[in-house]
Coordinates of N, CA, C and O and ligand atoms in Angstrom, one line a residue:
X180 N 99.9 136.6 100.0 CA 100.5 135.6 100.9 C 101.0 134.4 100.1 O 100.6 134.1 99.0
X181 N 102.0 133.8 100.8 CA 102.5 132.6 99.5 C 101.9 131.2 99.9 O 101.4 131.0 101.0
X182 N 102.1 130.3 99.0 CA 101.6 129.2 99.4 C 101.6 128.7 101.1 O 102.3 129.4 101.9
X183 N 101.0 127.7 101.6 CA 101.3 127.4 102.8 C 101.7 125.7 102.5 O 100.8 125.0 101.9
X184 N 102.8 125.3 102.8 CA 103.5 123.7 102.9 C 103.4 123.0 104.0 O 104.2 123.4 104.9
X185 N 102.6 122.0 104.1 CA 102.3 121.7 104.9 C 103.2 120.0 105.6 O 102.7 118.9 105.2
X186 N 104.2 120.2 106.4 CA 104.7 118.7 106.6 C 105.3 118.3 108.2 O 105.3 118.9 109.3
X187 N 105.6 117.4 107.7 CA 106.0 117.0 109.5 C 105.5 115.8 109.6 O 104.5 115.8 109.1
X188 N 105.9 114.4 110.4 CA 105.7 113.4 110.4 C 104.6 112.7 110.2 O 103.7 113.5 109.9
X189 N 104.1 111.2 110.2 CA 102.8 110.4 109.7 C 102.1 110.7 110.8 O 102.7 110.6 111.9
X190 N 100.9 111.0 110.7 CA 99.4 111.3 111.9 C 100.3 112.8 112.7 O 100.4 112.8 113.9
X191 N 100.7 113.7 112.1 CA 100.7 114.7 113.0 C 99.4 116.0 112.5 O 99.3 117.2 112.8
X192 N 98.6 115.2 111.5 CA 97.0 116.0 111.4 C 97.5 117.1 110.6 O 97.4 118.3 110.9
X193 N 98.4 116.5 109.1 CA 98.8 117.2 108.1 C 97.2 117.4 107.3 O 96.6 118.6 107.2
X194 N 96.7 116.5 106.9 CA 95.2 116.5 106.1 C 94.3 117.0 106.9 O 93.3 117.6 106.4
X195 N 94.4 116.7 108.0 CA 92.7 117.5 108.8 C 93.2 118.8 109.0 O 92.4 119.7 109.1
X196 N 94.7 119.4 109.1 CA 95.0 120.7 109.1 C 94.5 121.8 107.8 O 94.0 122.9 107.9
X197 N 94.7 121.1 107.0 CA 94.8 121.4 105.5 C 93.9 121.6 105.1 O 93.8 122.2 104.0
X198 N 92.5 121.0 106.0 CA 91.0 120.7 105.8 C 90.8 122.2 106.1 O 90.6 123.0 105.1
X199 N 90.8 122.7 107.4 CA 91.0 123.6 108.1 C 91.3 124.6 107.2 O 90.4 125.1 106.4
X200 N 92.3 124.9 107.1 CA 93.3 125.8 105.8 C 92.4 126.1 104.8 O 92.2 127.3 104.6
X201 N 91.7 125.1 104.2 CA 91.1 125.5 103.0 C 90.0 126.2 103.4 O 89.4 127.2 103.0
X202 N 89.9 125.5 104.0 CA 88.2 126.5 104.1 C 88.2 127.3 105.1 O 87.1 127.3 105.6
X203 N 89.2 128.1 105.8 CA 88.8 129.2 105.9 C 89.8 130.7 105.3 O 89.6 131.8 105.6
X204 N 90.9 130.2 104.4 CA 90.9 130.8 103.2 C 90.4 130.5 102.0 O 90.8 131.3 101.2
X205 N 89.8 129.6 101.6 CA 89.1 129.5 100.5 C 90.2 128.9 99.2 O 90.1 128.8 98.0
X206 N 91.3 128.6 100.2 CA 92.6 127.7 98.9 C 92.4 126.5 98.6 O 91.8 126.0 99.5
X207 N 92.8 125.7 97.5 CA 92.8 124.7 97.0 C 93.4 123.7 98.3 O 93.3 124.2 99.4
X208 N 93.6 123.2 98.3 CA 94.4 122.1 99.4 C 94.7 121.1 98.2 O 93.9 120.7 97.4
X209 N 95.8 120.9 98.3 CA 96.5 119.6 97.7 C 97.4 118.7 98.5 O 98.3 119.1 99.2
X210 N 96.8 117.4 98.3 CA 97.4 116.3 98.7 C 98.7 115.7 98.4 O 98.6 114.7 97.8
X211 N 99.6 116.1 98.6 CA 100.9 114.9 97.4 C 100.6 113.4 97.6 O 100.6 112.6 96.6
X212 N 100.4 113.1 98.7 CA 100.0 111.4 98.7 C 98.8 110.9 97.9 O 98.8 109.8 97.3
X213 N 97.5 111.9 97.9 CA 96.7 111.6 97.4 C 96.9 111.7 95.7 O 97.1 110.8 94.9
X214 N 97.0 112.9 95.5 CA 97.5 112.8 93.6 C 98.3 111.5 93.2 O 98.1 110.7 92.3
X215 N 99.3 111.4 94.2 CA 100.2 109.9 93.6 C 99.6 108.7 93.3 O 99.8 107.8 92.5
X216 N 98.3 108.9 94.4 CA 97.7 108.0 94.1 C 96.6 107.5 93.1 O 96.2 106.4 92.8
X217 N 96.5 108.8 92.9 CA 95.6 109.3 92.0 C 96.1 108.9 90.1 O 95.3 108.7 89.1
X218 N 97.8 109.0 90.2 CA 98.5 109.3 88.6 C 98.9 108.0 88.7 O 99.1 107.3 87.7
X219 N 99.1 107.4 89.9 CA 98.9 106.0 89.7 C 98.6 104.4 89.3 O 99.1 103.4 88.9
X220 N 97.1 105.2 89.8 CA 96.2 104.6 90.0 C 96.0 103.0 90.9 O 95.4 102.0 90.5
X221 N 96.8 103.2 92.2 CA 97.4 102.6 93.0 C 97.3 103.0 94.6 O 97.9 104.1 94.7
X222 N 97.0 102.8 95.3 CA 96.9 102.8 97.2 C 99.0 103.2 97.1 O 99.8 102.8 96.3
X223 N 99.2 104.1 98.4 CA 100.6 104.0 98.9 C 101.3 102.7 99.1 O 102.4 102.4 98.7
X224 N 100.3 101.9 100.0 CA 101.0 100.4 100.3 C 101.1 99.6 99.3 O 101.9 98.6 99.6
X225 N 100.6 99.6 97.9 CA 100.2 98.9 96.8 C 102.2 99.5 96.1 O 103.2 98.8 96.2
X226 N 102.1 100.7 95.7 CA 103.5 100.7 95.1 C 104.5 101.1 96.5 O 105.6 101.6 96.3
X227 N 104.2 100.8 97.6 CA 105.6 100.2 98.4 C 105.6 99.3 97.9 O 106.7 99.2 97.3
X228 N 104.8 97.8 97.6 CA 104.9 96.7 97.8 C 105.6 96.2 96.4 O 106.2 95.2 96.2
X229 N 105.2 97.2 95.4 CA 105.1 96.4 93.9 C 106.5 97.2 93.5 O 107.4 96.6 93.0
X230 N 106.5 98.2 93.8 CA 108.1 99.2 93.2 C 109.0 99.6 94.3 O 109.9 100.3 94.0
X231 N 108.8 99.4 95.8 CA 110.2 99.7 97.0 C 109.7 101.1 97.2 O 108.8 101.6 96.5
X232 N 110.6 101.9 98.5 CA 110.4 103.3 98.8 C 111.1 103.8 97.6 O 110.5 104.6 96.9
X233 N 112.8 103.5 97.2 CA 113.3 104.6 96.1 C 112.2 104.9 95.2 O 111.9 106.1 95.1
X234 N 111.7 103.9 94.6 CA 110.9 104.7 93.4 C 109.8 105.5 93.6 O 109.7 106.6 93.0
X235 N 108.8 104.9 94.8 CA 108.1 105.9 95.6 C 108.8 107.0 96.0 O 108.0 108.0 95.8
X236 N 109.8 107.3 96.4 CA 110.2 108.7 96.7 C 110.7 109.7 95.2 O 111.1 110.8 95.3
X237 N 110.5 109.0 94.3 CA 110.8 109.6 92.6 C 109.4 110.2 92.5 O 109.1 111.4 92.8
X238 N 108.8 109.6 92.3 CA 106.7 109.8 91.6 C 106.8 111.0 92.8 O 106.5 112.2 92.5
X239 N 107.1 110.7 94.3 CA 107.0 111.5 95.1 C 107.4 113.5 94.7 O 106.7 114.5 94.6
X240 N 108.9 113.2 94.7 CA 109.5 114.0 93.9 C 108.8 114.7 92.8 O 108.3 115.8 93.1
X241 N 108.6 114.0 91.0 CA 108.0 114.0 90.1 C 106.3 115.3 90.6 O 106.0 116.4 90.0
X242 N 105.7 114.7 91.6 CA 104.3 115.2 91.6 C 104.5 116.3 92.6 O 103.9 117.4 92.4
X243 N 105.4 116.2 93.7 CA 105.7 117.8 94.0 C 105.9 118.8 93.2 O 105.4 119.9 93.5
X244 N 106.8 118.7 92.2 CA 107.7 119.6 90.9 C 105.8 120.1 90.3 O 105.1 121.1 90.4
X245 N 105.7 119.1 89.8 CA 103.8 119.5 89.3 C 103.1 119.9 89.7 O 102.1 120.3 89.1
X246 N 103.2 119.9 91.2 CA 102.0 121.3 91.9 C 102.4 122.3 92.5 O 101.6 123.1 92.9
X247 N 104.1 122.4 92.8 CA 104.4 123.6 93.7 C 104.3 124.6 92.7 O 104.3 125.6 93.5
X248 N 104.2 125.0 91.6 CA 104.1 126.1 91.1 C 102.8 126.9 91.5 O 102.8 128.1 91.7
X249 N 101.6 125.9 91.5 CA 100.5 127.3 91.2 C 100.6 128.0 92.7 O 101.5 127.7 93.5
X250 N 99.7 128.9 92.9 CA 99.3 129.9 93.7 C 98.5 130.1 94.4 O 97.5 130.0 93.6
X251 N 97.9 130.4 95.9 CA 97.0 130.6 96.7 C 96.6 128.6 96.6 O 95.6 128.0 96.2
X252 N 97.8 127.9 97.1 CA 97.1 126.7 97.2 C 97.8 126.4 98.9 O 98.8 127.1 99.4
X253 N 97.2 125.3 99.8 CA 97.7 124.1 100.3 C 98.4 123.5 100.4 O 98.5 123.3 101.6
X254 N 99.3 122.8 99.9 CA 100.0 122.1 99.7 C 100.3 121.0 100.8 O 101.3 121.5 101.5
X255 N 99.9 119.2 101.6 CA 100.1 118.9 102.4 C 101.0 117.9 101.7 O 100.7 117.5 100.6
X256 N 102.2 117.5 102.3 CA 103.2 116.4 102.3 C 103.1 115.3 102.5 O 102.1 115.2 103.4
X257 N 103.5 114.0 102.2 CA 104.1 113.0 103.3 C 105.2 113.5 104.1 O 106.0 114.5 104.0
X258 N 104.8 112.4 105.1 CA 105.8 112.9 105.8 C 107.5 112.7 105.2 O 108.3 113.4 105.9
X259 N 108.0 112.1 104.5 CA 109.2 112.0 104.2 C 109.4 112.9 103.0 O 110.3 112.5 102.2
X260 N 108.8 114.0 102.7 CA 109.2 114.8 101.7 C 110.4 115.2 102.0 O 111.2 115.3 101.1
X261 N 110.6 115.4 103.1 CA 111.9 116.9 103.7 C 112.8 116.1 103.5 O 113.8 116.5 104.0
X262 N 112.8 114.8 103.0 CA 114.6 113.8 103.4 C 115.0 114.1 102.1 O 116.2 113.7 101.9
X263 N 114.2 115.0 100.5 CA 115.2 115.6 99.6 C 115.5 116.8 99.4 O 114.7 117.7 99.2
X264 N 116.0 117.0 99.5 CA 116.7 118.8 99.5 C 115.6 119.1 98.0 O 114.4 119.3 98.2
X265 N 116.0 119.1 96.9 CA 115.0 119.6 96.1 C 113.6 119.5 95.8 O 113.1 119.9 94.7
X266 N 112.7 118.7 96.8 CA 111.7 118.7 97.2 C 111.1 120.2 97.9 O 110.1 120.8 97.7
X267 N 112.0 120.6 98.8 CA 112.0 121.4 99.6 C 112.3 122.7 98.8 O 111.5 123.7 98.8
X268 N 113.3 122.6 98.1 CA 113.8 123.8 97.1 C 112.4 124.6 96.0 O 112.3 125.7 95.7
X269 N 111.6 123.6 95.6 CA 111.0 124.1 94.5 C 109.3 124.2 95.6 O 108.2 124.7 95.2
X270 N 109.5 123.7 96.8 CA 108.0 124.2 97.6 C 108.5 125.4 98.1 O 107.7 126.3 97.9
X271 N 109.5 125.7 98.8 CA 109.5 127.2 99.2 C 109.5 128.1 98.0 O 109.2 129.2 98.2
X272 N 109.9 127.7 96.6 CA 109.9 128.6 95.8 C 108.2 130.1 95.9 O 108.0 131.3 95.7
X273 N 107.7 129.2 96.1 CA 106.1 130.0 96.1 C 105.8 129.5 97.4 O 104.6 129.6 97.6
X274 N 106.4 129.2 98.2 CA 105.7 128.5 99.7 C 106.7 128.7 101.0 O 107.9 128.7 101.1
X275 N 105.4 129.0 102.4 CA 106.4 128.8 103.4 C 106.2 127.6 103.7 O 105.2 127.1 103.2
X276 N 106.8 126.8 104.6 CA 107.1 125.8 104.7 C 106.9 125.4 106.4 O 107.9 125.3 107.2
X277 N 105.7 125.1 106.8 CA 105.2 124.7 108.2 C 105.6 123.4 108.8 O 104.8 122.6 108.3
X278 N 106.1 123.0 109.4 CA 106.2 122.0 110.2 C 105.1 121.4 111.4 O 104.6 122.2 112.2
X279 N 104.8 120.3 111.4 CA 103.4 120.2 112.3 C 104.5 119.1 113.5 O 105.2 118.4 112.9
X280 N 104.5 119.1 115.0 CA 105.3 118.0 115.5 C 103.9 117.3 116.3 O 102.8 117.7 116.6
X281 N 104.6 116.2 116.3 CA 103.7 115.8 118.1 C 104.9 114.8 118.9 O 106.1 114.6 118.8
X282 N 103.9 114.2 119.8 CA 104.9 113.4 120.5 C 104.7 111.9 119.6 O 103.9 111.7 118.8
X283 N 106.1 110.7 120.1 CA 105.8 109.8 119.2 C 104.6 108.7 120.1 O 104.4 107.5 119.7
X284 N 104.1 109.1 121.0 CA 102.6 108.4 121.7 C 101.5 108.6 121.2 O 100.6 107.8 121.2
X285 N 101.6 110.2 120.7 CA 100.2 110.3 120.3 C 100.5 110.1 118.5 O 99.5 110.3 117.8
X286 N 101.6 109.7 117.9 CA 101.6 109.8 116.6 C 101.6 108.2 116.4 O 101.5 107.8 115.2
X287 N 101.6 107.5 117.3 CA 101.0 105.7 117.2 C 99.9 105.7 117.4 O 99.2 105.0 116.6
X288 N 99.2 106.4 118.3 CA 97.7 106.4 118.4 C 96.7 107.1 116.9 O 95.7 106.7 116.3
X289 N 97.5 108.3 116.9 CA 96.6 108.2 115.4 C 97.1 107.3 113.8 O 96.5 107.2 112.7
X290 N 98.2 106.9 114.1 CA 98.6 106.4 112.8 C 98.1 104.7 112.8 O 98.1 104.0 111.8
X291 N 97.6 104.4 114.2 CA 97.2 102.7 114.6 C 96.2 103.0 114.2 O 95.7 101.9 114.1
X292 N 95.1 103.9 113.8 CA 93.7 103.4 113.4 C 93.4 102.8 112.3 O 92.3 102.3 112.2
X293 N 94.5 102.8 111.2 CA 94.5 101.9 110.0 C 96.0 101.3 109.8 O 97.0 101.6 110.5
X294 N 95.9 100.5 108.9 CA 97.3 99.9 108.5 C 97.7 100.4 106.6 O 97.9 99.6 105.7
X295 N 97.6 101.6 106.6 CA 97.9 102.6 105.3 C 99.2 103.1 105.6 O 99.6 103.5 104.5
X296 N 100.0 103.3 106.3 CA 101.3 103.3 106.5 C 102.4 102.1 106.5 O 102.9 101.5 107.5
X297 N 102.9 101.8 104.9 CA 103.9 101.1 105.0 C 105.0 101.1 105.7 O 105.3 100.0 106.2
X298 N 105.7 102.0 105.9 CA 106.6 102.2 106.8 C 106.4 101.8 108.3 O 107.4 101.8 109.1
X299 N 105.2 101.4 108.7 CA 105.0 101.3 110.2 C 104.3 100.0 110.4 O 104.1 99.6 111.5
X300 N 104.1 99.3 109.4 CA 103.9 97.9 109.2 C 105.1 97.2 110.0 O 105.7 96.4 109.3
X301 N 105.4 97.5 111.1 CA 106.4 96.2 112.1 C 105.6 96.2 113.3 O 104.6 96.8 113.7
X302 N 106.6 94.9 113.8 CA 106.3 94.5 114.7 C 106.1 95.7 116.5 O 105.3 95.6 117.4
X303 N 107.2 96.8 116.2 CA 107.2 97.7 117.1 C 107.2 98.9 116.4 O 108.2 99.4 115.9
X304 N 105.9 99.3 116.5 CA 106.1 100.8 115.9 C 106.5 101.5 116.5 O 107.4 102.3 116.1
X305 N 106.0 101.7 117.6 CA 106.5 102.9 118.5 C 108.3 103.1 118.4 O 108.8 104.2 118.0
X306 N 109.0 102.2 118.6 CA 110.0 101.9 118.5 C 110.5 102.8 116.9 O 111.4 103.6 116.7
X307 N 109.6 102.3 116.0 CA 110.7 102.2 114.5 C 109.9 104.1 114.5 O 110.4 104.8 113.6
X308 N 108.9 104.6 115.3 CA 108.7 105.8 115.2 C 109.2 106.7 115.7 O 109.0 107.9 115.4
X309 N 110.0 106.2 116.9 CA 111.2 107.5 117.3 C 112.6 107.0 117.0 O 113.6 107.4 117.5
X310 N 112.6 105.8 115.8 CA 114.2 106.1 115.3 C 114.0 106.8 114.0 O 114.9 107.4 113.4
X311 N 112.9 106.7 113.5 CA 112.3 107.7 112.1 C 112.7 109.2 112.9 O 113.6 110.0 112.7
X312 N 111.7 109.3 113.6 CA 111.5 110.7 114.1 C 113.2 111.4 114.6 O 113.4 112.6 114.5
X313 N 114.3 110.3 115.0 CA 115.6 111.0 115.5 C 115.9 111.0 114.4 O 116.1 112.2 114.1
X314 N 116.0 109.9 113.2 CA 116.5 110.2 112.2 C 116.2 111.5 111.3 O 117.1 112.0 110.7
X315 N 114.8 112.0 111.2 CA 114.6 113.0 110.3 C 114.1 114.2 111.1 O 113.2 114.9 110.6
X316 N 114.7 114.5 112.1 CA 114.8 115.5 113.3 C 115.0 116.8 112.5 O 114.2 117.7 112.5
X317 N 116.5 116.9 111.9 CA 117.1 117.3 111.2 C 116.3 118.3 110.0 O 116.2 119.5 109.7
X318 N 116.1 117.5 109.6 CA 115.0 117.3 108.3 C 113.8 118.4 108.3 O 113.5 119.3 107.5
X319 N 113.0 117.9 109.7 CA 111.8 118.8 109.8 C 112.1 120.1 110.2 O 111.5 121.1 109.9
X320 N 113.3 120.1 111.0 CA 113.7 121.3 111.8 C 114.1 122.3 110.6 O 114.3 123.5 111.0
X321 N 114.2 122.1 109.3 CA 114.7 123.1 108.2 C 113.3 124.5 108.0 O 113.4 125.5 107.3
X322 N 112.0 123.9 108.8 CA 111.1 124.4 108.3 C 111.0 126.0 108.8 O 111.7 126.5 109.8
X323 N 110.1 126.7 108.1 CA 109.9 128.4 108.1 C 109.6 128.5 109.9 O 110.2 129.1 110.8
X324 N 108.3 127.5 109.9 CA 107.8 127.4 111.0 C 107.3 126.0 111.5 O 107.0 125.0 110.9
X325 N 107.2 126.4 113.0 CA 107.3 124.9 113.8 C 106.1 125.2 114.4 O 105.9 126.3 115.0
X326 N 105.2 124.1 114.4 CA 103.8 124.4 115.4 C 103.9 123.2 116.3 O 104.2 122.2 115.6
X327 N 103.7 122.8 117.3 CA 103.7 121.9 118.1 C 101.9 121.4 117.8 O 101.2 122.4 117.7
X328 N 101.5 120.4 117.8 CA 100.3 120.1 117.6 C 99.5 119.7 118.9 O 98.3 119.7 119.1
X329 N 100.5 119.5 119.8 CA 100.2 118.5 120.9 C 98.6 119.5 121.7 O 98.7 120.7 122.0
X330 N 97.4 118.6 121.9 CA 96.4 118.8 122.8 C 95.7 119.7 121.7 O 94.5 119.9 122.1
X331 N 96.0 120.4 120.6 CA 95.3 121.3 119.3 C 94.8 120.3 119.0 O 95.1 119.1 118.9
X332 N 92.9 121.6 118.4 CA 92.3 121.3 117.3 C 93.2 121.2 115.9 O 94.3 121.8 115.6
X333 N 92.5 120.5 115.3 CA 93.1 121.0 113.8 C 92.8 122.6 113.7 O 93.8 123.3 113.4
X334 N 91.9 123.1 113.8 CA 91.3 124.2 113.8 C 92.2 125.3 114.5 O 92.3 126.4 114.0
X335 N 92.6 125.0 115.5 CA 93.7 125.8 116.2 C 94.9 126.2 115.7 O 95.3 127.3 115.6
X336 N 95.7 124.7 115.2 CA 96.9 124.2 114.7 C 96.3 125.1 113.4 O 96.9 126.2 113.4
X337 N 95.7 125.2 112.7 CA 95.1 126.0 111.1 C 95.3 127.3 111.8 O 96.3 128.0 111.5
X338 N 94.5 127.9 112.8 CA 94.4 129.4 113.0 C 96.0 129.9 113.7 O 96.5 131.0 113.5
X339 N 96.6 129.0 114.3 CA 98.1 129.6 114.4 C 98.8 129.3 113.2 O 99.9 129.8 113.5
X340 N 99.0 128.9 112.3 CA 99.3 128.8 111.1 C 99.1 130.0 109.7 O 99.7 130.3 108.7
X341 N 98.2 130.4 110.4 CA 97.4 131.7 109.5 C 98.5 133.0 110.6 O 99.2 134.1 110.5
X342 N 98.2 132.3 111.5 CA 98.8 134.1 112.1 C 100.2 134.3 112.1 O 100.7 135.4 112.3
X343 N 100.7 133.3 111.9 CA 102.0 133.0 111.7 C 102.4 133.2 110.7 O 103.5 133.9 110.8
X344 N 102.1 132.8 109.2 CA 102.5 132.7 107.8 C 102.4 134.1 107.7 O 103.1 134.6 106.9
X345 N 101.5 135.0 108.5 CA 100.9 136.7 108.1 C 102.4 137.0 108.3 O 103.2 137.1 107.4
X346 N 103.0 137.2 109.7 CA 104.0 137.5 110.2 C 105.4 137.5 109.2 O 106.0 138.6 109.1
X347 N 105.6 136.4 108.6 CA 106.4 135.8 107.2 C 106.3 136.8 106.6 O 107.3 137.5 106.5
X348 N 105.2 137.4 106.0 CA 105.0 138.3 104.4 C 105.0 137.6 103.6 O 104.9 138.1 102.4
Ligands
LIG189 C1 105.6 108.5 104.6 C2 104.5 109.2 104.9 C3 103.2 108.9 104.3 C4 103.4 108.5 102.8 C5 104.3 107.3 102.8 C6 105.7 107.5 103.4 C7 106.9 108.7 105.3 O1 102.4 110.2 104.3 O2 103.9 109.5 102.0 O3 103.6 106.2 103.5 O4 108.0 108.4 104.8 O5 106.8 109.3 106.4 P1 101.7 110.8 105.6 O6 102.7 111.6 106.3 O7 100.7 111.6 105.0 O8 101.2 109.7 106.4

């Protein structure tokens, strides 16, 4: 089976999916947000604030290239991976490439439980979350596959993801 890529906008339950994923195939799960933050040694909101989104979306870039190769892994996104074509290019190389959606009601309610999303730091999120969401409509829609998340467990959203990727080859 090839990798599984896991993306689709902020709070559409890319990490608790991925949680899922791992343990009940027994794959690595990797983070891209988390490693960045990791080779950084910096929070997300910390290098929006100190170096802008361009350069964040480079390191972004940069640390995708360094984990899409291995094999039998996870792989979960930010959500703005899909806005580079060769982000995408070198994850399907060993990976399908899943798409997670929801509505943008329920993607303020989980992304309002903390303030770890720079991008959503305004005054109206809801608002700046469905001109994000029209804008990179596009974007997500390139994926292998589309799961709707809406009213799923992670657990569910994981086990249709498994029967799905089978389907793929
Ligand atoms: C971003 C999503 C975030 C993180 C950064 C930018 C985006 O990841 O990479 O804040 O542009 O949608 P999550 O989707 O894991 O929240």
């Amino acid at each position: 089976m090839k990798n599984i890529v896991l993306t689709g906008f902020m709070g559409t339950g890319k990490s608790e999916v991925s949680r899922e994923l791992s343990r009940i195939l027994g794959w690595k799960s990797i983070d891209i947000d988390a490693e960045i933050e990791k080779s950084q040694k910096m929070a997300i909101t910390e290098i929006f604030r100190q170096s802008g989104e361009p350069k964040f979306r480079d390191i972004e870039t940069e640390t995708i290239k360094k984990f899409s190769g291995n094999k039998n892994v996870i792989i979960s996104t930010g959500g703005g991976a899909v806005l580079r074509q060769e982000n995408m290019d070198v994850l399907r190389e060993k990976g399908v490439i899943v798409c997670l959606a929801a509505r943008p009601e329920t993607i303020l309610q989980r992304t309002s439980k903390n303030n770890d999303r720079p991008l959503l730091q305004v005054d109206e999120p809801l608002k700046k979350i469905k001109e994000l969401l029209e804008f990179r409509k596009p974007y997500y829609e390139k994926a292998d596959i589309m799961i709707d998340t809406e009213g799923k467990t992670p657990l569910e959203v994981a086990e249709e993801i498994i029967e799905k990727v089978k389907n793929e080859g």
